[in-house]
XYZ file of C-alpha atoms in Angstrom:
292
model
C 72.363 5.820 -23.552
C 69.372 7.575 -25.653
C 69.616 4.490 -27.855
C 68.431 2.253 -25.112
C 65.353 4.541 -24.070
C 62.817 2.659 -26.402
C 63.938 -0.490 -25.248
C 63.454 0.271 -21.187
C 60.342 1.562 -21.839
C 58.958 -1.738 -23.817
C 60.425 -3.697 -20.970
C 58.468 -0.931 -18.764
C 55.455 -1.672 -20.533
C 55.720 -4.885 -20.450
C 56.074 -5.742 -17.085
C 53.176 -3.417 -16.492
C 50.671 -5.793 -18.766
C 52.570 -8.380 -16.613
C 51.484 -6.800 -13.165
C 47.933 -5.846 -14.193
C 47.255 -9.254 -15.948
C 48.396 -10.727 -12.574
C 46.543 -8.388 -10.045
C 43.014 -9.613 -12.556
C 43.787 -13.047 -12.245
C 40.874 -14.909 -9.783
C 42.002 -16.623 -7.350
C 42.051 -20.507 -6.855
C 38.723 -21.775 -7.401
C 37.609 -22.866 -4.128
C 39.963 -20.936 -2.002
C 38.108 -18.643 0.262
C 39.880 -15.839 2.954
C 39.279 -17.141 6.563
C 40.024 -15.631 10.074
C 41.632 -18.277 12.565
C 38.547 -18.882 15.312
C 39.379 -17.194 18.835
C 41.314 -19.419 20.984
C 41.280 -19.210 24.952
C 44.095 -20.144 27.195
C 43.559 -22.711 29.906
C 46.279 -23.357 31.875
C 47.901 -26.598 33.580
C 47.239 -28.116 36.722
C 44.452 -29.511 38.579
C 40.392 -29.273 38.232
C 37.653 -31.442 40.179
C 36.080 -33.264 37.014
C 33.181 -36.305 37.124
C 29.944 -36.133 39.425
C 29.016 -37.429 43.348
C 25.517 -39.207 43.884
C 24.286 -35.220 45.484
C 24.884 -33.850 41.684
C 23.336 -36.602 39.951
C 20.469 -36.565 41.606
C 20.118 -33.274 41.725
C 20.301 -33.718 37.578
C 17.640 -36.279 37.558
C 15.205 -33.515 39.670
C 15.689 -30.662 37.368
C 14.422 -32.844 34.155
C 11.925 -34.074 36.010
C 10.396 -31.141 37.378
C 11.098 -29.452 32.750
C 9.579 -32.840 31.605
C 7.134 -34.280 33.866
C 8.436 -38.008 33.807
C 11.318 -39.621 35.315
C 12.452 -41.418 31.973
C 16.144 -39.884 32.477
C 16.005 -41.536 35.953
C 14.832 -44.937 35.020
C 17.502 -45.100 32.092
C 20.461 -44.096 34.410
C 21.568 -41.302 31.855
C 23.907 -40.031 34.412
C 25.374 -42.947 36.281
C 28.037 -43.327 34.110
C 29.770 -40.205 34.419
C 33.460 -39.942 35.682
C 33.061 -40.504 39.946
C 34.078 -36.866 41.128
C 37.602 -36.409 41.852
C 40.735 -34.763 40.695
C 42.466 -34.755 37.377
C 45.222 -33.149 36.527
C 46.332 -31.508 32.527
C 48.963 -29.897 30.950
C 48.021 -26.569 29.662
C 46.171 -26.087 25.873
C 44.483 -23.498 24.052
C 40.741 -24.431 22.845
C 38.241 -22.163 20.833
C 36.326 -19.353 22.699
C 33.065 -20.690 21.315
C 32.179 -23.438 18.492
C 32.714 -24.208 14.728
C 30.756 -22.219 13.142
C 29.259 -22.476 9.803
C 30.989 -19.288 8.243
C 34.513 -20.916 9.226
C 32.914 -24.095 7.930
C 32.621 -22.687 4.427
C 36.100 -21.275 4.205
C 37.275 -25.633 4.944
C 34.486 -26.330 2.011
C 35.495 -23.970 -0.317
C 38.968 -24.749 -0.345
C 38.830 -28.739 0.025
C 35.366 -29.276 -1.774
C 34.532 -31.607 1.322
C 30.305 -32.570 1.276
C 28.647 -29.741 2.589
C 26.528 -30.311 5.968
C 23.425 -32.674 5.304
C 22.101 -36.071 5.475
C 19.216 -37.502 3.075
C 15.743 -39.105 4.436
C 16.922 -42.802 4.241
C 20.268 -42.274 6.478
C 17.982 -39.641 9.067
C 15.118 -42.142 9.286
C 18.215 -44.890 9.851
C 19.343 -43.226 13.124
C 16.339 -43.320 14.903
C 15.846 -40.263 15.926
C 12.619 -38.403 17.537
C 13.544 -35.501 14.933
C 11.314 -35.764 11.636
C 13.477 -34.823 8.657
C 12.102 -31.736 7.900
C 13.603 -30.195 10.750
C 16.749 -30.919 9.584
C 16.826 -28.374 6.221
C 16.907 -25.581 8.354
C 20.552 -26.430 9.209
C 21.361 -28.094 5.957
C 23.249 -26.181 3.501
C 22.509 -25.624 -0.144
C 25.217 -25.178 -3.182
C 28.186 -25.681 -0.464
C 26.840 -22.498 0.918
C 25.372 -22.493 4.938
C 22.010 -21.587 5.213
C 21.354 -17.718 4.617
C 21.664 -15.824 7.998
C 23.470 -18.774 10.097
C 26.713 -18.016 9.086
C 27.679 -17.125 12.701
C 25.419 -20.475 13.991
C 27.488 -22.850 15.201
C 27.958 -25.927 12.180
C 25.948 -29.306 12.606
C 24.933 -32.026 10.431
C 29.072 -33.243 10.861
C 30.046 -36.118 11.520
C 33.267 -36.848 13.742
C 34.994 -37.684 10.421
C 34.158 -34.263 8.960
C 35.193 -32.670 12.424
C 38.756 -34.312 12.195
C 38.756 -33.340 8.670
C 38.382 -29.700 9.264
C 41.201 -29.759 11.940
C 43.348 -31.402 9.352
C 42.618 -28.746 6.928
C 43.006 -25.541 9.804
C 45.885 -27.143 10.707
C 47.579 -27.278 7.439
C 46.364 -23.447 6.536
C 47.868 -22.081 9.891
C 50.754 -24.231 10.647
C 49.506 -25.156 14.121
C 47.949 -28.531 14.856
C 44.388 -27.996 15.442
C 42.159 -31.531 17.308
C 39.394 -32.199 18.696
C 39.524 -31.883 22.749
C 39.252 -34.965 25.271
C 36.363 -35.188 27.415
C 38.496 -34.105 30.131
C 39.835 -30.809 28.612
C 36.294 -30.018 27.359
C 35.506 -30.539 30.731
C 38.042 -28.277 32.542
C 37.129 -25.590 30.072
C 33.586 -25.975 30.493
C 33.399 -25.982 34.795
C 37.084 -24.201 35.862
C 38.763 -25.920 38.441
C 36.186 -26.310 41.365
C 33.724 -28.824 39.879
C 30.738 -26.861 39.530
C 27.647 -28.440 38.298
C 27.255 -25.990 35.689
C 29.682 -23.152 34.331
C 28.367 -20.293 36.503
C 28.192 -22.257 39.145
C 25.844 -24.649 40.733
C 22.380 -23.070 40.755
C 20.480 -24.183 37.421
C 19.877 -20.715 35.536
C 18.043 -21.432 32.179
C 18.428 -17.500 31.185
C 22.229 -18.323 30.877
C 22.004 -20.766 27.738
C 20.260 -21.704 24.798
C 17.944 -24.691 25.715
C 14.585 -25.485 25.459
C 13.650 -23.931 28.355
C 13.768 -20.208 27.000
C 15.423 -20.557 23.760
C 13.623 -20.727 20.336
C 13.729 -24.295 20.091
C 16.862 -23.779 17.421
C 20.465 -22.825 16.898
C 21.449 -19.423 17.656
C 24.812 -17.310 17.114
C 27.486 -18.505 19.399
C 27.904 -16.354 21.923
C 24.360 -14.794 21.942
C 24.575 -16.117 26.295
C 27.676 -14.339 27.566
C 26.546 -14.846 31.240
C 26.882 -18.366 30.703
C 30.498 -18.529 29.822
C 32.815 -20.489 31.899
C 35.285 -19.141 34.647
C 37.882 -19.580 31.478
C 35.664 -17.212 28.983
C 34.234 -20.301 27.001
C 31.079 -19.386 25.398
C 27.817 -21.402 25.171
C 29.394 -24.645 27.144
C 25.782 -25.700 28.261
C 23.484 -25.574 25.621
C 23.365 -24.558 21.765
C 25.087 -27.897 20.491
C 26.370 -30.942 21.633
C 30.137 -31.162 20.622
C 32.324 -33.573 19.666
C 35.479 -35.314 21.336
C 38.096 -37.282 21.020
C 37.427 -39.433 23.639
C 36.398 -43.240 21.912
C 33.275 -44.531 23.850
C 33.344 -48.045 22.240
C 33.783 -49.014 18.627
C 32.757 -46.387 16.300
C 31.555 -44.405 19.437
C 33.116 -40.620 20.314
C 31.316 -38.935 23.636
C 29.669 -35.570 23.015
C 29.504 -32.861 25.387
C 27.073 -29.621 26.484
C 23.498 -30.523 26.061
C 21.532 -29.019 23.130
C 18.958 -26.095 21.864
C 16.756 -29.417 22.515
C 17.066 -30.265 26.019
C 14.919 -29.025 28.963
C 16.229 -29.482 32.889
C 18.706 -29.419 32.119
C 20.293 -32.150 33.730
C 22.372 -33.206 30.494
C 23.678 -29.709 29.926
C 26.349 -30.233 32.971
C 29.675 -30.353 32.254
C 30.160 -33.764 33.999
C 27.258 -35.317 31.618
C 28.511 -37.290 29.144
C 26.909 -39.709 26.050
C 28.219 -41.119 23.319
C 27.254 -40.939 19.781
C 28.182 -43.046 16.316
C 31.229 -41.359 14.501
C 29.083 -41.422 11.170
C 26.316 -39.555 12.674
C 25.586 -36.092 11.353
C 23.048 -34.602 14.078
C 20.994 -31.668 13.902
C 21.927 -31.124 17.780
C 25.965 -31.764 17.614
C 28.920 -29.596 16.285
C 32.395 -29.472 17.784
C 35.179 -26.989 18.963
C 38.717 -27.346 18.763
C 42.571 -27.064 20.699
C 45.185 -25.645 18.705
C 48.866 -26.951 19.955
């Protein structure tokens, strides 16, 4: 057996380079470690969704009395909502509060998707009352988010770049992640008794981040716990738009919550309701997910 001695211990040593070499190897460029987002449970059964004429016009008063014109009013923003009635859904798990840009960077990282951000010529294309400049806050730089809004929710995504991130979650986990409806935002957003807003149906603007008291710009999700829904779903009214998968026409998704933007806040209800180009990356719209 002592014959064999030197030749165990140059296996020995060898598999020890082996080990060591391996433990110093980087890892996959582009991979990046990730934490699943939070997921709430919202169970089956039926919830009052849509609007009645009282609500609506109730809406059109509170961004009248923030802005001081009745333009809201005169363009019917809230006659097309759902009529107010009962729907009834299956239970589904959807995410506590929304994409945010630090989970956003673990997706770019690993896929090398474009980074969140839009050039002058496609911004000025939309049409929107937002000059440009406003936008590079929120865009990112070197596939990186912009330093110290990791934990703001993402924007400047497009429904395409939405669906691709729940394609890429849902290969990582092993669960199929997707955008919600309209209708399971919606349930998730009010609870089951229809009210106007998710704590209720008094308009509170210290329970969200709009216009009225917020700094005119993204915060952290979840910085307006006392505006959570009777489910635990965090900054519903407010913060961002988000993304469904409800088609509102060709090319056309709706978009849900009302914004850091908006005033009123009429169109921060979870009954409101607008729809928005699938190409557009917006400085006021990110999205949240349901995991099957």
């Amino acid at each position: 057996m002592a014959g064999y001695r030197p030749f165990i211990i140059q296996v020995i040593g060898a598999l020890t380079v082996l080990l060591t070499a391996a433990a110093t190897v980087p890892a996959i460029a582009g991979s990046q470690a990730f934490d699943p987002p939070e997921v709430i449970g919202i169970p089956g059964g039926a919830f009052v969704a849509g609007s009645d004429r009282a609500e609506r016009e109730a809406a059109y008063g509170l961004d009248e009395a923030a802005y001081g014109h009745s333009r809201t009013r005169e363009g019917r923003w809230y006659e097309g909502e759902r009529p107010r009635g009962g729907v009834t859904l299956p239970a589904y798990d959807i995410t506590r509060t929304a994409i945010t840009n630090r989970l956003y960077a673990a997706f770019v990282a690993s896929t090398g998707h474009p980074a969140p951000d839009v050039d002058p010529r496609t911004w000025a294309g939309y049409g929107l009352i937002h000059p440009y400049e406003r936008t590079r806050r929120h865009a990112w730089q070197a596939g990186r988010p912009p330093a110290g809004r990791e934990d703001h929710p993402v924007v400047l995504v497009s429904h395409e770049d939405a669906q691709a991130f729940a394609a890429w979650l849902s290969a990582e986990t092993g669960r199929r992640w997707r955008l919600p409806s309209a209708l399971e935002w919606e349930k998730a957003a009010r609870g089951v008794e229809g009210r106007r807003f998710p704590w209720g149906d008094g308009w509170d603007p210290e329970r969200l981040n709009s216009h009225d008291r917020g700094p005119f710009d993204t915060l952290p999700v979840g910085a307006f716990p006392a505006g959570a829904s009777p489910y635990g779903l965090l900054d519903p009214a407010g913060q961002v738009f988000e993304w469904t998968a409800s088609p509102a026409g060709e090319g056309r998704y709706l978009v849900k919550g009302g914004s850091w933007d908006d005033s009123g806040c009429g169109v921060c209800r979870p009954a409101a309701q607008h729809s928005r180009p699938q190409a557009l990356k917006h400085i006021l719209i990110g999205f949240r997910l349901i995991v099957e």
